[in-house]
CSV table of C-alpha atoms in Angstrom, one decimal:
chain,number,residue,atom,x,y,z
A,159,UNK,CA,0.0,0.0,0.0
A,160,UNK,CA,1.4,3.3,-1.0
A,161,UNK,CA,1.2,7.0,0.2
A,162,UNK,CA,-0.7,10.0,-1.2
A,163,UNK,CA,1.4,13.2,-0.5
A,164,UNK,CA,-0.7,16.1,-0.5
A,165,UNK,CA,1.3,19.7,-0.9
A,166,UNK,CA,-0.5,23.5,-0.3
A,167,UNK,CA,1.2,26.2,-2.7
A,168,UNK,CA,1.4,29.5,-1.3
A,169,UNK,CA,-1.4,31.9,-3.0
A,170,UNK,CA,-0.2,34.5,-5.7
A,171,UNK,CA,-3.5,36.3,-7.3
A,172,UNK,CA,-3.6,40.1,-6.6
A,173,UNK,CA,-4.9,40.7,-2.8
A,174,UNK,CA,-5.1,37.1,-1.9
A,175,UNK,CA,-4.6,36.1,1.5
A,176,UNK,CA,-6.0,32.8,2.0
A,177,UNK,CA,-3.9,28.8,1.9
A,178,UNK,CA,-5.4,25.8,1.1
A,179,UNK,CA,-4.9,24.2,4.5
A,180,UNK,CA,-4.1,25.3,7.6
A,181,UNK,CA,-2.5,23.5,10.7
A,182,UNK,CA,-5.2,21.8,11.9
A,183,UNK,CA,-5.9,20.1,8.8
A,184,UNK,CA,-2.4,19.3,8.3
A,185,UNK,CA,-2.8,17.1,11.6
A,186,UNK,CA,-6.1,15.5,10.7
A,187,UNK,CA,-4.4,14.8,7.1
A,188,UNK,CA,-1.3,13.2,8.4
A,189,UNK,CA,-3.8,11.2,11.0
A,190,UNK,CA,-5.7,9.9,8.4
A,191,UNK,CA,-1.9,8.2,6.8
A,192,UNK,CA,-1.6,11.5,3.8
A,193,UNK,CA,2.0,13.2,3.7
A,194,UNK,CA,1.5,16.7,3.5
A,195,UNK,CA,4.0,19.4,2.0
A,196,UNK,CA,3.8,22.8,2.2
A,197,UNK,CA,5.3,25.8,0.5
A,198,UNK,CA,7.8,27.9,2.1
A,199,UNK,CA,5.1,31.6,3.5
A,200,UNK,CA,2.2,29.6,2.1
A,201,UNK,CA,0.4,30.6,5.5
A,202,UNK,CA,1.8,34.1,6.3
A,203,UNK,CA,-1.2,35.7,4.7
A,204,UNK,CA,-3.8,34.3,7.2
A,205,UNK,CA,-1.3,34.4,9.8
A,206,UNK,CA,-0.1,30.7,10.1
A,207,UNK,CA,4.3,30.4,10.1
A,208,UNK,CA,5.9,27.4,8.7
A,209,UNK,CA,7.0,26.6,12.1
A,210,UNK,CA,3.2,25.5,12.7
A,211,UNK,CA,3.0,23.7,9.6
A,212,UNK,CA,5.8,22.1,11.0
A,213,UNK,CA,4.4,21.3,14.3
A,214,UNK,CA,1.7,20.1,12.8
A,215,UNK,CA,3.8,17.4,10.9
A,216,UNK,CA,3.8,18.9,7.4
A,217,UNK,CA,6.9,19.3,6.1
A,218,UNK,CA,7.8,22.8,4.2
A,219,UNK,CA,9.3,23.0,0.9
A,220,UNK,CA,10.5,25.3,-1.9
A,221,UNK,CA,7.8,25.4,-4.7
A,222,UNK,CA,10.4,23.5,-7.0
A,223,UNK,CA,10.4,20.2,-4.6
A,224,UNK,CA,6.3,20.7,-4.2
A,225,UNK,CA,5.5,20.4,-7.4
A,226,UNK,CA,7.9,17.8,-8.2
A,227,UNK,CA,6.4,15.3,-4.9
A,228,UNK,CA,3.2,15.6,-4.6
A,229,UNK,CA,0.5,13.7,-6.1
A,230,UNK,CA,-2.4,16.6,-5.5
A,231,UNK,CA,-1.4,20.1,-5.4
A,232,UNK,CA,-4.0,22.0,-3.6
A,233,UNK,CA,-4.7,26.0,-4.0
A,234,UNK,CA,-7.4,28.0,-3.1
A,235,UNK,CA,-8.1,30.2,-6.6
A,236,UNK,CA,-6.9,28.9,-10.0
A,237,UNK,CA,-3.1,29.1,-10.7
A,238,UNK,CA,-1.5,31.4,-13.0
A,239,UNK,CA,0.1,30.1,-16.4
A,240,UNK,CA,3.5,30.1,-14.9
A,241,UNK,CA,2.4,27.7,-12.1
A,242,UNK,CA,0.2,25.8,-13.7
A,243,UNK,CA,3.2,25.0,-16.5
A,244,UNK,CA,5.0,23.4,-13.5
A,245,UNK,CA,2.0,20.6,-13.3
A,246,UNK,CA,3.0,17.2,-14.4
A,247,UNK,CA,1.1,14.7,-16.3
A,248,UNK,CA,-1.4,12.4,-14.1
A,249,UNK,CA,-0.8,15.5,-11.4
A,250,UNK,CA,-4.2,15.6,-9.4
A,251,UNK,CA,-5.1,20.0,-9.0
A,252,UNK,CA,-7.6,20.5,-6.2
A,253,UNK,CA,-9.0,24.1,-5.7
A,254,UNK,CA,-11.8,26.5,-6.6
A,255,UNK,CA,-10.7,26.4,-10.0
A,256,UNK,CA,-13.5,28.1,-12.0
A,257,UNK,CA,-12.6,26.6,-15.0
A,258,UNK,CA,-15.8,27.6,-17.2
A,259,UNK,CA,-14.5,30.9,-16.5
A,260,UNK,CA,-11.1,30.3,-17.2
A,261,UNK,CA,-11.0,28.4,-20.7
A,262,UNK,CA,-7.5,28.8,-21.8
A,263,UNK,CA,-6.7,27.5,-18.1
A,264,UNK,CA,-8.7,24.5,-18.5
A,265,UNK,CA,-6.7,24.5,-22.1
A,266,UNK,CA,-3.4,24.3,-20.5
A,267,UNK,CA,-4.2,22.2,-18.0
A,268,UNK,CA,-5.7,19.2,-20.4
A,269,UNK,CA,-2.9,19.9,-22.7
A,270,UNK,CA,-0.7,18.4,-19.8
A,271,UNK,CA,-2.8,16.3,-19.1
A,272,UNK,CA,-3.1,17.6,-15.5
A,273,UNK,CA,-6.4,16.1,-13.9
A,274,UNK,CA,-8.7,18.6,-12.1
A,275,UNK,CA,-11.0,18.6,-9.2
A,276,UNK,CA,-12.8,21.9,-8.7
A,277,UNK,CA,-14.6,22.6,-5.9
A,278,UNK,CA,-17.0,25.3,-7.6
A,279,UNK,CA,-18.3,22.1,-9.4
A,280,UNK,CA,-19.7,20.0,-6.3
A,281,UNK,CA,-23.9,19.5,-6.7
A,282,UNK,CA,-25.0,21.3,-4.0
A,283,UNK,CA,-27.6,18.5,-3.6
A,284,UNK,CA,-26.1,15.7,-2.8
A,285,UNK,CA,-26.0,15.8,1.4
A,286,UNK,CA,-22.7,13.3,1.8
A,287,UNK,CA,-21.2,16.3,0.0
A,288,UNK,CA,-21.9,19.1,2.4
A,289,UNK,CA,-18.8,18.8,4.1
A,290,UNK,CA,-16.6,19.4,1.0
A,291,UNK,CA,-18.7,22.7,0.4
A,292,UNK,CA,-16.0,25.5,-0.2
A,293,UNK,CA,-19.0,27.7,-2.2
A,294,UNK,CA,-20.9,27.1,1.0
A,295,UNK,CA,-17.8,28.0,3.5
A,296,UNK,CA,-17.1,31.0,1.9
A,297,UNK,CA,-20.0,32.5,1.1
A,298,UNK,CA,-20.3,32.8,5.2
A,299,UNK,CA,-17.2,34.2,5.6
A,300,UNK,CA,-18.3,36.4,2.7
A,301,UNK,CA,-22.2,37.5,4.1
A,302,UNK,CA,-20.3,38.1,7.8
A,303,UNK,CA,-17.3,40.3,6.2
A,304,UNK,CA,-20.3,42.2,4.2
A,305,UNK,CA,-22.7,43.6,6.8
A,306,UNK,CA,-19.6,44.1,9.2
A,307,UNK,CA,-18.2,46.5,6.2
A,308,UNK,CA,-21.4,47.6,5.9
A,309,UNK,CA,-21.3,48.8,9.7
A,310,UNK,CA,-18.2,50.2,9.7
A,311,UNK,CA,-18.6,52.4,6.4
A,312,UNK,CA,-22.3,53.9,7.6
A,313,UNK,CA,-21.4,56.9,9.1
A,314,UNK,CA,-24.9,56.6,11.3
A,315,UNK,CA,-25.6,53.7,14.2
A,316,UNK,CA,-27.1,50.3,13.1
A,317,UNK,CA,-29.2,49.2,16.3
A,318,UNK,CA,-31.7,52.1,17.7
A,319,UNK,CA,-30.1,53.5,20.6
A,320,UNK,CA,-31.5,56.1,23.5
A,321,UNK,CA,-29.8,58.3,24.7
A,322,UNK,CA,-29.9,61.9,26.9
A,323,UNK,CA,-29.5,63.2,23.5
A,324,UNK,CA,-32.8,61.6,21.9
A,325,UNK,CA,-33.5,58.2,20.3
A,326,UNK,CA,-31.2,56.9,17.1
A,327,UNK,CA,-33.2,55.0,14.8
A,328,UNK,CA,-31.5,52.3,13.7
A,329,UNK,CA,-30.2,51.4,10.4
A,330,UNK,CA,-32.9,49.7,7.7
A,331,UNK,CA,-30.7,47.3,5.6
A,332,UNK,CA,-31.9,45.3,2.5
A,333,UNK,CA,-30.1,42.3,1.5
A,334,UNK,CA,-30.6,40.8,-2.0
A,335,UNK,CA,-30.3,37.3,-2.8
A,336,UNK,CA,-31.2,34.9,0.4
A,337,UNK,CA,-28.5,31.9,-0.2
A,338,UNK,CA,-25.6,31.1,2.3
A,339,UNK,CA,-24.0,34.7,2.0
A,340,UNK,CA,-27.1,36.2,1.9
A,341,UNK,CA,-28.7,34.6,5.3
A,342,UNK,CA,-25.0,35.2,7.0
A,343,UNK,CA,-25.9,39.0,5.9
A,344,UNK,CA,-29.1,38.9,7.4
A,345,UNK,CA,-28.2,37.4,10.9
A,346,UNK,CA,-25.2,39.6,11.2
A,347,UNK,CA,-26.5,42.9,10.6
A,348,UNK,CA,-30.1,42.0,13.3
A,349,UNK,CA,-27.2,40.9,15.8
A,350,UNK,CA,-26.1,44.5,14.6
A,351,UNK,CA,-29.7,45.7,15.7
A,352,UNK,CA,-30.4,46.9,11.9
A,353,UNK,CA,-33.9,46.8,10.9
A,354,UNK,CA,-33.9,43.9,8.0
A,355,UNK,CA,-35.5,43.1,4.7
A,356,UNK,CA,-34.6,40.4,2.3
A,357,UNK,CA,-35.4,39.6,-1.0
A,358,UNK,CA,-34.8,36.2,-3.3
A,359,UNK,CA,-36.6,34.7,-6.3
A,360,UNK,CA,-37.1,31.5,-4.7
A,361,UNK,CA,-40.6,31.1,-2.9
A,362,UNK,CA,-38.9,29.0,-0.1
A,363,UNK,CA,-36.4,31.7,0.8
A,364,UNK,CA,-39.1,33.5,2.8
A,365,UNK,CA,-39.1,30.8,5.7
A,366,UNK,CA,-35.5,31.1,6.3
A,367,UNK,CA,-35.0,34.8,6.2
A,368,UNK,CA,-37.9,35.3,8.3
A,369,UNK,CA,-36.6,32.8,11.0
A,370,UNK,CA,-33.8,35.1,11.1
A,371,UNK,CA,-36.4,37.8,12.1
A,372,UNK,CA,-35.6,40.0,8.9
A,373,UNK,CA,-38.9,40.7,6.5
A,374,UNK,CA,-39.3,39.3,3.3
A,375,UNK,CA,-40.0,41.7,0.4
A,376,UNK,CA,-42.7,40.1,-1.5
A,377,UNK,CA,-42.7,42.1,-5.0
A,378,UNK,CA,-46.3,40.8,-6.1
A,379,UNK,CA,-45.8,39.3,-9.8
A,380,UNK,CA,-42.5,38.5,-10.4
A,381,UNK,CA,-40.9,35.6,-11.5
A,382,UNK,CA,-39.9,32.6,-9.2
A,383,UNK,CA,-37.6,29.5,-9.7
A,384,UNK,CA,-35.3,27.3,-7.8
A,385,UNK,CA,-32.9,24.6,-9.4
A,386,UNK,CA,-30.8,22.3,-7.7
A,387,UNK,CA,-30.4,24.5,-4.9
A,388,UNK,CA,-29.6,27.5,-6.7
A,389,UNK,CA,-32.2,30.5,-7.8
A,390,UNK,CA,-32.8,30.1,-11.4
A,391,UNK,CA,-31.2,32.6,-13.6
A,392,UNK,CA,-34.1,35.3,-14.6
A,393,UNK,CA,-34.5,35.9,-18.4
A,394,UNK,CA,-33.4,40.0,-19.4
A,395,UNK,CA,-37.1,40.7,-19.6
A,396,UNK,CA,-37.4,38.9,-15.8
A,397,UNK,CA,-34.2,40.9,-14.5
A,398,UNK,CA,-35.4,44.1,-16.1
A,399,UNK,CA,-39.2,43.7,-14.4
A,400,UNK,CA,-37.4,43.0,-10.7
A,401,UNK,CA,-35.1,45.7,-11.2
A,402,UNK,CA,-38.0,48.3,-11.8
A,403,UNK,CA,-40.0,46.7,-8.4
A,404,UNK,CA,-37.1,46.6,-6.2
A,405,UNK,CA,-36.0,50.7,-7.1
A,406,UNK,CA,-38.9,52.2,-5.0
A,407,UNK,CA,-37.3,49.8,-2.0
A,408,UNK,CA,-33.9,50.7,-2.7
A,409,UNK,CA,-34.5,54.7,-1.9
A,410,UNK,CA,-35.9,54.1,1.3
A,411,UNK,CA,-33.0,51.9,2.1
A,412,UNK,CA,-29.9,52.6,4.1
A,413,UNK,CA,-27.4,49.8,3.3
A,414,UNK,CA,-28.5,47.6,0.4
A,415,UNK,CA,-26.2,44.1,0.1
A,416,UNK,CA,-26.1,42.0,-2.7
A,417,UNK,CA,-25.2,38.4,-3.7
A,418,UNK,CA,-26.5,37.2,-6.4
A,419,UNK,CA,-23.8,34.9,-8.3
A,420,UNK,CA,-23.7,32.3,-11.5
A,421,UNK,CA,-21.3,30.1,-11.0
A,422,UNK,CA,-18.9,30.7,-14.4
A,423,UNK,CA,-20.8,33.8,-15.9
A,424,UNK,CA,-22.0,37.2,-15.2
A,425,UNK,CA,-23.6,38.2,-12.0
A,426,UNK,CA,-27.5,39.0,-12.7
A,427,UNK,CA,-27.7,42.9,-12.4
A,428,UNK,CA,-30.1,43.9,-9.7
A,429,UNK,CA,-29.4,47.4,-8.9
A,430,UNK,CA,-29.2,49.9,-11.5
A,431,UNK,CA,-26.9,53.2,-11.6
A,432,UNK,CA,-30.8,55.5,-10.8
A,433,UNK,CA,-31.5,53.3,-7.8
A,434,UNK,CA,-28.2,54.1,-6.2
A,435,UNK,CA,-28.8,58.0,-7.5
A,436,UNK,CA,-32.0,57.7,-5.3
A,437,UNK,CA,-30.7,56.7,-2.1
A,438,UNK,CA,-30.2,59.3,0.7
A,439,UNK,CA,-26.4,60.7,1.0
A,440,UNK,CA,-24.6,58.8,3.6
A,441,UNK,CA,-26.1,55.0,2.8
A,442,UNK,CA,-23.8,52.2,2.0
A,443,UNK,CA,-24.2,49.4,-0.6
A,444,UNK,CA,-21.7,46.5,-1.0
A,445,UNK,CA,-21.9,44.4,-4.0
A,446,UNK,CA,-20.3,41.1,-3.0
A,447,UNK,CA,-20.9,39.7,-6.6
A,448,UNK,CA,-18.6,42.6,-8.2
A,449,UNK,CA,-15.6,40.7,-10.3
A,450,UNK,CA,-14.4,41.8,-13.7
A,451,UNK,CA,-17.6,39.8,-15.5
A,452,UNK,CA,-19.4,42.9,-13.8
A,453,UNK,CA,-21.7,42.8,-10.2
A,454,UNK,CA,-24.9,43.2,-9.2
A,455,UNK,CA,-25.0,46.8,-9.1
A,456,UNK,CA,-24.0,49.2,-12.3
A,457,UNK,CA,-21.2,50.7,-12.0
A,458,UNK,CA,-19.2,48.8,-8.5
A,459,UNK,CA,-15.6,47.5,-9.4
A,460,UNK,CA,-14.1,44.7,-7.7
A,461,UNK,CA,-11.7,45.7,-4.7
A,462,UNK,CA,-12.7,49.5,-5.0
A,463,UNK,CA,-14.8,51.7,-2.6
A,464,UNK,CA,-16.2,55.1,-4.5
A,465,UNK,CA,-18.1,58.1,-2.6
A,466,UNK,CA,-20.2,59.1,-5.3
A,467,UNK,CA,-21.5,62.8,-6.3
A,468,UNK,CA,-24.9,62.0,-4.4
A,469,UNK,CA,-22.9,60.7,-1.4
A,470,UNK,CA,-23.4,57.3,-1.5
A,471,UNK,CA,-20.6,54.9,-0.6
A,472,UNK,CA,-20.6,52.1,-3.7
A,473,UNK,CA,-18.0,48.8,-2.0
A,474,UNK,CA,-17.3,46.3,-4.4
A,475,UNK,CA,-16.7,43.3,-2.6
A,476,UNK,CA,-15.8,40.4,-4.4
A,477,UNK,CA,-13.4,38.9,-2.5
A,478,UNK,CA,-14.8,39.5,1.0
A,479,UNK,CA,-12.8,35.8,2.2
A,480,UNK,CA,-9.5,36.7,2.1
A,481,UNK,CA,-10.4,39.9,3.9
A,482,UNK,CA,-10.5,37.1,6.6
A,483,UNK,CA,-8.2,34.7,5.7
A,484,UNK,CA,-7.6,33.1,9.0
A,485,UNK,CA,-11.5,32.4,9.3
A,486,UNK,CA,-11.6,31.4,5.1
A,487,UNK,CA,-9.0,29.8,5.2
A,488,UNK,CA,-9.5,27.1,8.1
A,489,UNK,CA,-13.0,26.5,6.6
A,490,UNK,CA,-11.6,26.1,3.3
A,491,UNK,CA,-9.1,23.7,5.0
A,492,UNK,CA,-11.7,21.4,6.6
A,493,UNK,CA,-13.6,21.4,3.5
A,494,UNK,CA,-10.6,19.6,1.6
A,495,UNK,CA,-9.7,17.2,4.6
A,496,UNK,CA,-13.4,15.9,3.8
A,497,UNK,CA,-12.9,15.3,0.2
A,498,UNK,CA,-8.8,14.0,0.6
A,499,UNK,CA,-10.7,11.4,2.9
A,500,UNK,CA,-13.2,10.5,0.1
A,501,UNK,CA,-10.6,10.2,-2.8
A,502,UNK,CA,-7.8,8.8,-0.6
A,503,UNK,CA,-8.9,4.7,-0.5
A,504,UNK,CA,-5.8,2.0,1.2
A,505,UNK,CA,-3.2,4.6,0.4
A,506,UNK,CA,-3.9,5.8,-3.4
A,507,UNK,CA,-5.1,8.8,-4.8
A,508,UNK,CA,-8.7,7.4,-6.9
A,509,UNK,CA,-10.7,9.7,-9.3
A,510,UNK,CA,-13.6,7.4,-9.8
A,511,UNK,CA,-15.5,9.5,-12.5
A,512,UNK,CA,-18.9,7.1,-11.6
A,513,UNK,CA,-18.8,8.3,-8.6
A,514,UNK,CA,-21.7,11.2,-8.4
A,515,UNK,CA,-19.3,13.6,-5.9
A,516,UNK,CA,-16.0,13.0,-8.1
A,517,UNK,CA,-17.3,12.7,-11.0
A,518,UNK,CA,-18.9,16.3,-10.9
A,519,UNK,CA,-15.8,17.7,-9.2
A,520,UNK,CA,-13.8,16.4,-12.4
A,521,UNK,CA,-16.2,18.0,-14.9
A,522,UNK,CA,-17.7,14.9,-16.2
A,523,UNK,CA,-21.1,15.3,-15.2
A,524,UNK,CA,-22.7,19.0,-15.2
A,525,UNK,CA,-24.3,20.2,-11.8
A,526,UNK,CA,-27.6,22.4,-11.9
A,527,UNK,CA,-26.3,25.7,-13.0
A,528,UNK,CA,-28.3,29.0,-11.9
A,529,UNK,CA,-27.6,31.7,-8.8
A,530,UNK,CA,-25.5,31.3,-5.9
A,531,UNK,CA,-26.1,33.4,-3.0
C-alpha cells in the first residue's frame, strides 16, 4: 500500500490572503496516513508560520520540490500560467478552480494532461457532500465580512439606541439574494440591531430569512424559480421587471447588500446606476458579486470603494474571504480534509468518475447551474 502526498502552494493572485490548508488540517491529514507538504510563506497571509505547519507534521518545501512530490497540489483560486506550466502529467489540481471561466486555463491544464477537481463544481444536492462545500464555507465568511463593512462604512448607528440626546433610529438594511451569504448577511447585521429586509426569487427563501427575524420583500408578480439548490437565472425581460419593483425599495433603504452569483458567468444585475442615485447621501451598498464579468450593481468595481456625487458609498466586494483569511482559510481547509478522505482509498489517490461527488468535481457530469447566493 502506498502513500498520497498532498502539498499546499502559497497563493499568488492580486490581494489574496488565504492557503489551502491550515495547521489543523495538516494534523487531521497526516492522522488519516496523507504526507503533506507545504510551501515555504504559504500561510503568512492568514497568519499561520511554517513553524506551525511544522508542528503540525507537514513538512515545508520550496515550490520546485512541491510540485515535483506531490501527487495533489491543492490551492485555493486557479493558478496562474507560470504555475500551472509546472504541473506534471497524471498530477491531481484540487481548488476552486472556476474553469468555465477560465478556458485557456482548462486548455493548459488538459494539454498536460493535469487532472482537475474543482470545488466550484460540487452539486449542492447531494448531502454526503456538504462537508466538502468550499462555495458554501465562503459564502459565510463572505455574508459576515459584508454587513460588518457595511457597519463600519455607515457613518450613522445600526441598532436604535437612546440616549440623553434623543433616540437613534436604527439602520434599515436590504439584502438581496437569500442563499448562504445572503442569510450570513441577514443574521449579522439584526445581531447588529439593523432593521432587515430580504429579497430572493425562490418562494422558499421566505421561511428562512424570516426565521432570522428579517422581512421578506414580497414584490407581487415577479418571476420565481429554484434549481438544484440555486435560484434560477431570470430571463433579461425577468431581470429588467425586478429591477423596476425593487428601485422604489432601494431609496428608502440605508445599506443595500447583494449576492447574487452564477457560478462561471456574469452576475445578474439587480441594482441599476438611478436606484443608487435615489438613495439618501450617507447610505452604503456593498456588491459582493462585483468581479471583472461585472456585479450586481451598475457601475461597483471589484476591490474598489467610490463616494459618489450623491454621497453614497458604492463597496465592491468580491473577494470579502480573504479579507478574513484566517477564518476562510480554516474552513476552506476542513472542506478539503473531507474530500482528501473520500478520494484517498488504502493509500492511493482514486478519481472514480462514476462516482456522483468525483465525477462532478472532475467536470464529467454537469451540476444544476443558476444563482448562488
Amino acid at each position: 500500500m502506498g502513500t498520497v502526498t498532498v502539498g499546499a502552494v502559497r497563493e499568488r493572485a492580486p490581494g489574496e490572503r488565504r492557503v489551502a490548508l491550515v495547521p489543523e488540517a495538516v494534523a487531521l491529514l497526516r492522522r488519516a496516513g496523507i504526507d503533506v507538504l507545504v510551501e515555504t510563506g504559504a500561510g503568512s497571509g492568514a497568519w499561520f508560520t511554517d513553524a506551525d505547519y511544522t508542528e503540525a507534521g507537514a513538512v515545508v518545501v520550496a515550490p520546485d520540490e512541491l510540485y515535483a512530490r506531490a501527487d495533489a497540489v491543492l490551492c485555493v483560486a486557479p493558478p496562474e500560467a507560470e504555475n500551472a506550466g509546472t504541473l506534471r502529467e497524471g498530477q491531481v489540481l484540487v481548488g476552486l478552480l472556476e474553469l468555465r471561466r477560465h478556458p485557456e486555463l482548462a486548455e493548459q491544464l488538459a494539454g498536460r494532461s493535469v487532472r482537475t477537481v474543482s470545488l466550484d463544481l460540487l452539486p449542492r444536492t447531494l448531502s454526503r457532500a456538504q462537508s466538502m462545500d468550499a462555495l458554501t464555507s465562503q459564502a459565510n465568511v463572505a455574508g459576515y465580512k459584508a454587513a460588518v463593512l457595511a457597519a463600519d462604512s455607515y457613518d450613522r448607528f445600526f441598532p436604535m439606541l437612546t440616549t440623553a440626546a434623543g433616540t437613534m433610529r436604527p439602520a434599515q438594511v436590504l439584502v438581496l439574494g437569500a442563499g448562504v451569504a445572503g442569510l450570513q448577511a441577514i443574521a449579522t447585521a439584526r445581531r447588529l440591531g439593523a432593521v432587515v429586509t430580504a429579497y430572493d426569487v425562490r418562494p422558499a427563501s421566505r421561511g428562512e430569512v424570516e426565521s432570522l427575524g428579517a422581512r421578506f420583500l414580497d414584490l407581487q408578480g415577479l418571476a420565481q424559480g429554484e434549481q438544484g439548490g440555486y435560484a434560477r437565472e431570470l430571463t433579461e425581460d425577468e431581470q429588467q421587471a425586478q429591477r423596476a419593483a425593487l428601485d422604489a425599495h432601494i431609496a428608502r433603504t440605508d445599506i443595500v447588500i447583494t449576492t447574487a452569483q452564477v457560478p462561471g458567468r456574469k452576475p445578474p444585475l439587480l441594482v441599476t446606476a438611478s436606484a443608487v442615485e435615489g438613495m439618501k447621501p450617507g447610505s452604503v451598498v456593498v456588491d459582493l458579486a462585483a468581479s471583472e464579468l461585472g456585479g450586481n450593481v451598475e457601475g461597483s468595481e471589484p476591490d474598489k470603494t467610490t463616494v459618489l456625487d450623491n454621497g453614497v458609498t458604492l463597496i465592491g466586494a468580491g473577494r470579502l474571504p480573504s479579507a478574513m483569511a484566517t477564518a476562510a482559510s480554516t474552513a476552506y481547509a476542513r472542506n478539503l480534509v473531507a474530500l482528501l478522505k473520500h478520494l484517498v482509498r488504502d493509500g492511493e489517490l482514486v478519481l472514480d468518475a462514476d462516482d456522483e461527488i468525483t465525477g462532478a468535481l472532475m467536470g464529467k457530469t454537469s451540476p444544476t447551474e443558476g444563482v448562488s447566493s
